[in-house]
Short mmCIF file of N, CA, C and O in Angstrom, two decimals:
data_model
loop_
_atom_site.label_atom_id
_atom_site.label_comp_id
_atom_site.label_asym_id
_atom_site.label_seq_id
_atom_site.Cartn_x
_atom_site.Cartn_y
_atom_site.Cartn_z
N UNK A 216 168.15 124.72 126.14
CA UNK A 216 167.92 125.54 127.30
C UNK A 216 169.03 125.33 128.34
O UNK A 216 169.68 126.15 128.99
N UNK A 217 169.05 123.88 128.31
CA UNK A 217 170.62 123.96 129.60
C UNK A 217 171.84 124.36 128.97
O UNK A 217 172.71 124.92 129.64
N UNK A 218 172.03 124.11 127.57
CA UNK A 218 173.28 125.20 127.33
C UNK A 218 173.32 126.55 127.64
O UNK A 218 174.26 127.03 128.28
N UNK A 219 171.93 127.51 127.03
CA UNK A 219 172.26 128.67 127.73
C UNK A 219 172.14 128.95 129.11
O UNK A 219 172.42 130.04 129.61
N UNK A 220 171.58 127.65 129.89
CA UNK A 220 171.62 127.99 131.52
C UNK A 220 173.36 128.35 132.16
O UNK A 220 173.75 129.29 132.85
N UNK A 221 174.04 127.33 131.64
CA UNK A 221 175.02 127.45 131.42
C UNK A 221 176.29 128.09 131.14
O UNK A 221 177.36 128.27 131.73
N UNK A 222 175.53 128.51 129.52
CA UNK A 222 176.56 129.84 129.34
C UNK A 222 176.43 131.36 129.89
O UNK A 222 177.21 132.30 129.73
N UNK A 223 175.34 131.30 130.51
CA UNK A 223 174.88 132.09 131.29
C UNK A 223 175.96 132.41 132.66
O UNK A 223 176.47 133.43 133.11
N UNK A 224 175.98 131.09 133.01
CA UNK A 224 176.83 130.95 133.98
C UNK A 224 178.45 131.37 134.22
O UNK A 224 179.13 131.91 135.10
N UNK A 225 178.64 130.82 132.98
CA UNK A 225 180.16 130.66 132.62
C UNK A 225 180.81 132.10 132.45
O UNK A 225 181.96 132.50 132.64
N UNK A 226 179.70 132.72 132.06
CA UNK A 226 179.88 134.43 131.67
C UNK A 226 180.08 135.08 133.16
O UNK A 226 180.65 136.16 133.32
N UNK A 227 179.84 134.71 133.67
CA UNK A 227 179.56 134.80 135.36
C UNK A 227 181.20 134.75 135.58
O UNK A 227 181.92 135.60 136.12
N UNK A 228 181.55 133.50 134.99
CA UNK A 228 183.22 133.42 135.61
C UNK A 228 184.18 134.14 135.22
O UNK A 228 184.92 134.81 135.93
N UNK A 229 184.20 134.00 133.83
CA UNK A 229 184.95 135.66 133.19
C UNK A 229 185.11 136.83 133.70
O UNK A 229 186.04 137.63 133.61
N UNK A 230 183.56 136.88 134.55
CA UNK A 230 183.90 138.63 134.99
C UNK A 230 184.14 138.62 135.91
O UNK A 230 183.97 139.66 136.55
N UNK A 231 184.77 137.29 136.67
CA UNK A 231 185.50 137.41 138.11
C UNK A 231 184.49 137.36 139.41
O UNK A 231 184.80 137.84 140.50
N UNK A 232 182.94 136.55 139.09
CA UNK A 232 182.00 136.48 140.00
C UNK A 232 182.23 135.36 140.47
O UNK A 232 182.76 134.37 139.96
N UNK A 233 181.76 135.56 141.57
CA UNK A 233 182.22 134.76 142.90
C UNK A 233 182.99 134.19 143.33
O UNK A 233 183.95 134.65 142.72
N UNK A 234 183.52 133.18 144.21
CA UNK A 234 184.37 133.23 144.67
C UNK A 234 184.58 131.33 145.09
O UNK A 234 183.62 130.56 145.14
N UNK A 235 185.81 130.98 145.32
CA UNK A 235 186.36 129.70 145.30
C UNK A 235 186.08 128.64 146.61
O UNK A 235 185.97 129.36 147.60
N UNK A 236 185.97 127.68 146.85
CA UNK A 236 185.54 126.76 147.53
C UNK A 236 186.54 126.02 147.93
O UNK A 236 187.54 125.82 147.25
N UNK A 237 186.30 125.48 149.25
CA UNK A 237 187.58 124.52 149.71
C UNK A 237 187.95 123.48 148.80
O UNK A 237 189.01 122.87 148.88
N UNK A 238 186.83 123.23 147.72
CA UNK A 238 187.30 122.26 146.71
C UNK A 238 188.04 122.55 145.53
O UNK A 238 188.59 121.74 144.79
N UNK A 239 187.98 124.03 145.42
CA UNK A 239 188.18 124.54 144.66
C UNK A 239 188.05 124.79 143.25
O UNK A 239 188.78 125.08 142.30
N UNK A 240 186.51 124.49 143.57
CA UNK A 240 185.50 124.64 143.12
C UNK A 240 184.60 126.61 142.86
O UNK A 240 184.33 127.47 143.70
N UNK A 241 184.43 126.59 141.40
CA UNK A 241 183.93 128.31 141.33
C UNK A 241 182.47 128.47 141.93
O UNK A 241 181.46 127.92 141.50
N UNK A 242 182.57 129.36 143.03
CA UNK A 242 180.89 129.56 143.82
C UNK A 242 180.25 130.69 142.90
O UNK A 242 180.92 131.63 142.49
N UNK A 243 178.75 130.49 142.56
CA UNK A 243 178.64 131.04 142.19
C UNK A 243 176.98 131.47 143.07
O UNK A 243 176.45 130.51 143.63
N UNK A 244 176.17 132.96 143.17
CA UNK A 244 174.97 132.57 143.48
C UNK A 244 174.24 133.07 142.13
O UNK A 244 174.85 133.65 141.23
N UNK A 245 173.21 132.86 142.11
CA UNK A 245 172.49 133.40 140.77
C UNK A 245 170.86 132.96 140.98
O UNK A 245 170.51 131.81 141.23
N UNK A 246 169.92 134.17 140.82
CA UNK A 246 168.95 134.84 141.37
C UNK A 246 167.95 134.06 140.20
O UNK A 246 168.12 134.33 139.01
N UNK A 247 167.27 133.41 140.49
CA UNK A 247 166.41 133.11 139.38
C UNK A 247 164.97 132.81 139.85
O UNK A 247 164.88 131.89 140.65
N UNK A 248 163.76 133.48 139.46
CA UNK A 248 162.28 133.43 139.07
C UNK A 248 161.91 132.27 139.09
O UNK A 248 162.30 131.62 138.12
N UNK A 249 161.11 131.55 140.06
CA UNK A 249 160.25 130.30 140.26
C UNK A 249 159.50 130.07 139.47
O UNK A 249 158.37 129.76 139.87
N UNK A 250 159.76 130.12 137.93
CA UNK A 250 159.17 130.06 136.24
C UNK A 250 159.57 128.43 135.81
O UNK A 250 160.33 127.68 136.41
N UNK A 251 159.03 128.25 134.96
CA UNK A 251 159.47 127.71 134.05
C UNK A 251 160.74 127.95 132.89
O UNK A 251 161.46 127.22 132.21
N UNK A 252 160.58 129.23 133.07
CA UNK A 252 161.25 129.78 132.21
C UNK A 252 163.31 129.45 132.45
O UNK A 252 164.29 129.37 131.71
N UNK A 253 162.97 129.32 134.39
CA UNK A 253 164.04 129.36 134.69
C UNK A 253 164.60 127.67 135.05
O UNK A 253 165.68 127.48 135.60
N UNK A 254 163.65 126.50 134.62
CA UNK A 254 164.09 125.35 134.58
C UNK A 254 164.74 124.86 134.01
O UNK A 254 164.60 123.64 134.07
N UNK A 255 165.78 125.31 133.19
CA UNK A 255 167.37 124.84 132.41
C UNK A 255 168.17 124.82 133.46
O UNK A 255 168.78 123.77 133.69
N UNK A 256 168.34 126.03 134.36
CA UNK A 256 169.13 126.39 135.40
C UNK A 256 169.18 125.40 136.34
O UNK A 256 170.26 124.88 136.60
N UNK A 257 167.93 124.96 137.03
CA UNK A 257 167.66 123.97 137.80
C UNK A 257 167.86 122.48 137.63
O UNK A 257 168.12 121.85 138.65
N UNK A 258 167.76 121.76 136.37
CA UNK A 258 168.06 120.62 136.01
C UNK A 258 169.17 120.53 135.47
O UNK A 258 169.61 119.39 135.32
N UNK A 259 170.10 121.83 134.94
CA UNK A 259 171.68 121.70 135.19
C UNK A 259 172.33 121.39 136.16
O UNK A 259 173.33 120.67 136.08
N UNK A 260 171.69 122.05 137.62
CA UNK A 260 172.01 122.15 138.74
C UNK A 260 171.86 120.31 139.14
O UNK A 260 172.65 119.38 139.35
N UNK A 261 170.56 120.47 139.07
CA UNK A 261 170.43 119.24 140.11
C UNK A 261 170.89 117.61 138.88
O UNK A 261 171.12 116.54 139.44
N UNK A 262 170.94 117.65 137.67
CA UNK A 262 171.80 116.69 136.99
C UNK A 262 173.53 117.00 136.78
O UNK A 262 174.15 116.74 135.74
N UNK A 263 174.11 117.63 138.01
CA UNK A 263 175.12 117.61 138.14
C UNK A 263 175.75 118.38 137.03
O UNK A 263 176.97 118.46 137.11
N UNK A 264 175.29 118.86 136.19
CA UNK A 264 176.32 119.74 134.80
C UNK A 264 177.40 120.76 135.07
O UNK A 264 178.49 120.92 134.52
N UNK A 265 176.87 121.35 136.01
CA UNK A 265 177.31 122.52 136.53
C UNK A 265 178.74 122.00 137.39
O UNK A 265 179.71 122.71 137.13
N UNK A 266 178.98 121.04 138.23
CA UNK A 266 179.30 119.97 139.10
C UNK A 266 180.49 120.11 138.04
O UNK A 266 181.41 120.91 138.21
N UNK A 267 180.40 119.19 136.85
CA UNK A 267 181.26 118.51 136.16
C UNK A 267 182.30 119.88 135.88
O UNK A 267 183.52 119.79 135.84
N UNK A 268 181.26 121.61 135.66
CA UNK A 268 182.46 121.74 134.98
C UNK A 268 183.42 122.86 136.14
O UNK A 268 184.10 123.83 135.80
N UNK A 269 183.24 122.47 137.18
CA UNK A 269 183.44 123.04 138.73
C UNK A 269 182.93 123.62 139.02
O UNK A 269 183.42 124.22 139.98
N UNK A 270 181.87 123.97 138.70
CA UNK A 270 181.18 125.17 139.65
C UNK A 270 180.37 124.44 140.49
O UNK A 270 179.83 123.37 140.20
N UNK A 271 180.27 125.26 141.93
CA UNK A 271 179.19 125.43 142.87
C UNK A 271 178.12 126.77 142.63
O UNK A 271 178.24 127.96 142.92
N UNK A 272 177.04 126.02 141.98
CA UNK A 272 175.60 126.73 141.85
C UNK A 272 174.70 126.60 142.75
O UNK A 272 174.02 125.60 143.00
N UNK A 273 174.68 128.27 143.57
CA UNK A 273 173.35 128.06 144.28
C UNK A 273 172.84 129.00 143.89
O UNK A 273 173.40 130.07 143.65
N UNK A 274 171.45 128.71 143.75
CA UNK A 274 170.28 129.41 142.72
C UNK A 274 169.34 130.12 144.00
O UNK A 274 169.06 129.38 144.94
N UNK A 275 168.91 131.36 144.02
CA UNK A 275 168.79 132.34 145.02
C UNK A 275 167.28 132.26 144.39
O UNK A 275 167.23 132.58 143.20
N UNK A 276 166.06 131.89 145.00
CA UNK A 276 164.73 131.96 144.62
C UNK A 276 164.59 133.45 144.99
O UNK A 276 165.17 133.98 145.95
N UNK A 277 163.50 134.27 143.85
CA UNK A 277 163.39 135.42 143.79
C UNK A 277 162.34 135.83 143.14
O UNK A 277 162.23 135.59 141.93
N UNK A 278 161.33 136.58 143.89
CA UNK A 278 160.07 136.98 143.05
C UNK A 278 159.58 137.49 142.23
O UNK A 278 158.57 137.18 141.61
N UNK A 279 160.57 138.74 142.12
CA UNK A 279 160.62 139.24 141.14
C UNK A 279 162.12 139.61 140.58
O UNK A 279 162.92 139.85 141.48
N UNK A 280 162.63 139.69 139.29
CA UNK A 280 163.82 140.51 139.00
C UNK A 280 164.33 141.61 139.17
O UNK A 280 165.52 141.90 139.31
N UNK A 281 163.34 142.32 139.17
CA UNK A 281 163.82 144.05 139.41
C UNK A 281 165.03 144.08 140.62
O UNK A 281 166.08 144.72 140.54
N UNK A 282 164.57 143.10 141.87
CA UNK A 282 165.66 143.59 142.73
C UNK A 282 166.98 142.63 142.82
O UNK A 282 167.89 142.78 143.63
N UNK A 283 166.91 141.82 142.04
CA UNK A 283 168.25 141.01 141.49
C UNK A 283 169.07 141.85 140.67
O UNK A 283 170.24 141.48 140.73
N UNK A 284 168.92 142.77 139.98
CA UNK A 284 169.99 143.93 139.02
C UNK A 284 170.57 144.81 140.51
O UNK A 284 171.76 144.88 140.85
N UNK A 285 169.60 145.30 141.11
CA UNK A 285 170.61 146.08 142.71
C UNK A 285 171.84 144.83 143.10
O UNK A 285 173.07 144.87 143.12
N UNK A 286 170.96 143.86 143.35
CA UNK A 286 172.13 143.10 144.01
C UNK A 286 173.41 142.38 143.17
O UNK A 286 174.40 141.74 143.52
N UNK A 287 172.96 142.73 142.12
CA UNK A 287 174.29 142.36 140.94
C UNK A 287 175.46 143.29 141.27
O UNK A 287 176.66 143.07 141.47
N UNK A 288 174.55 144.67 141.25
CA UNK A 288 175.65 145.46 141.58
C UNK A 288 176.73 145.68 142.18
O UNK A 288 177.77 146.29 141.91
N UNK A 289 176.16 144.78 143.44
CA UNK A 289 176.40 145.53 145.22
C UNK A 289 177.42 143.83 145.37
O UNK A 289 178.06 143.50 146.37
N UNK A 290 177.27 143.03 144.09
CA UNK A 290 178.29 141.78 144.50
C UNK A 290 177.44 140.80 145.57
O UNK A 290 177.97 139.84 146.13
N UNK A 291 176.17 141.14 145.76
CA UNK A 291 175.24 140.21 146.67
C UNK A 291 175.05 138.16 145.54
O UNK A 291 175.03 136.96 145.82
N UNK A 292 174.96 139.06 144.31
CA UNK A 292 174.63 137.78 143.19
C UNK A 292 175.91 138.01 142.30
O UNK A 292 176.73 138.88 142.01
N UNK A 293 175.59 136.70 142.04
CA UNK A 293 176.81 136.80 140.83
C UNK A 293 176.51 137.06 138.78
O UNK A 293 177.02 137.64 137.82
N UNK A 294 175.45 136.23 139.09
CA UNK A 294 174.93 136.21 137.39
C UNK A 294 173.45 136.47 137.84
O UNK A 294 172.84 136.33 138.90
N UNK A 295 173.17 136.89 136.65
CA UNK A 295 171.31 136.49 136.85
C UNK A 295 170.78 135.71 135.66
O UNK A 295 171.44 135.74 134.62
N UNK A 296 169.80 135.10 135.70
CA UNK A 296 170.00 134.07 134.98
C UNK A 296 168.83 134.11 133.90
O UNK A 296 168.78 133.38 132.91
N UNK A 297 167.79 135.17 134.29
CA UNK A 297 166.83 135.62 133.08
C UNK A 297 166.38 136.97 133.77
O UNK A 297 166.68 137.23 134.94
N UNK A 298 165.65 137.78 132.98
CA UNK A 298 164.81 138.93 133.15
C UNK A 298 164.39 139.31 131.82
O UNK A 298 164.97 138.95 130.80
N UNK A 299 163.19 140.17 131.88
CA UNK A 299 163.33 140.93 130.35
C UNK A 299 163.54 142.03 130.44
O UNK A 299 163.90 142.46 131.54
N UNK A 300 163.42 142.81 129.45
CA UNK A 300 164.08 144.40 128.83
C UNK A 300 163.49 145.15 129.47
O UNK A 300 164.18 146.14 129.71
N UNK A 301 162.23 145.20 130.02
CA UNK A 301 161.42 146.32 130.57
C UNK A 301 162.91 146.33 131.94
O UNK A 301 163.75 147.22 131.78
N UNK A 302 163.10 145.44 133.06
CA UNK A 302 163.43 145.38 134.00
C UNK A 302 164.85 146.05 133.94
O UNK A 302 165.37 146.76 134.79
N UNK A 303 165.50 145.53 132.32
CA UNK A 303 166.73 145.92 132.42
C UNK A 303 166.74 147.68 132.31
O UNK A 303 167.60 148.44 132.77
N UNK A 304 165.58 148.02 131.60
CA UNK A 304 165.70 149.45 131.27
C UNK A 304 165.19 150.28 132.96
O UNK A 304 165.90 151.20 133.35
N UNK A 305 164.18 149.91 133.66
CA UNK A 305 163.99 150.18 134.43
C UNK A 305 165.27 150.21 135.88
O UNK A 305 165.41 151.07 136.74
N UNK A 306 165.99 149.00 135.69
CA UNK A 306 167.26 149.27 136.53
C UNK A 306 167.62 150.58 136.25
O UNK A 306 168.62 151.07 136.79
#
């Protein structure tokens, strides 16, 4: 699970999301569901993984997904870090 929290992430950097830190360090924000589902993300975060491989992860609590795909758009988020298919089709 923390690998794909991860590669989740990393996909994030490829497409040129977000933006650099005085440490110079990759910022990233990414919108994730107060689930279980979304606890890879969180114990990457807070056991430093993310840290090691430069990124700055801050994880945007969010109630539902539907309105995390608008803000993907609009450059508000950078990755999102789960949803399912209904949400994606409904975007």
């Amino acid at each position: 699970m923390l690998l794909a929290a991860a590669a989740l992430v990393l996909a994030g950097c490829d497409s040129g999301g977000g933006s650099q830190s005085s440490d110079g360090r990759q910022q990233l924000t990414v919108p994730a569901l107060p689930l279980t589902d979304s606890a890879a993300l969180y114990l990457a975060r807070d056991r430093g993984l993310f840290a090691k491989e430069g990124l700055d992860v801050h994880i945007e609590p969010v109630q539902q997904s539907i309105p995390a795909l608008p803000a993907l758009l609009k450059g508000q988020v950078d990755v999102i870090a789960s949803a399912n298919h209904v949400t994606y089709l409904q975007a």
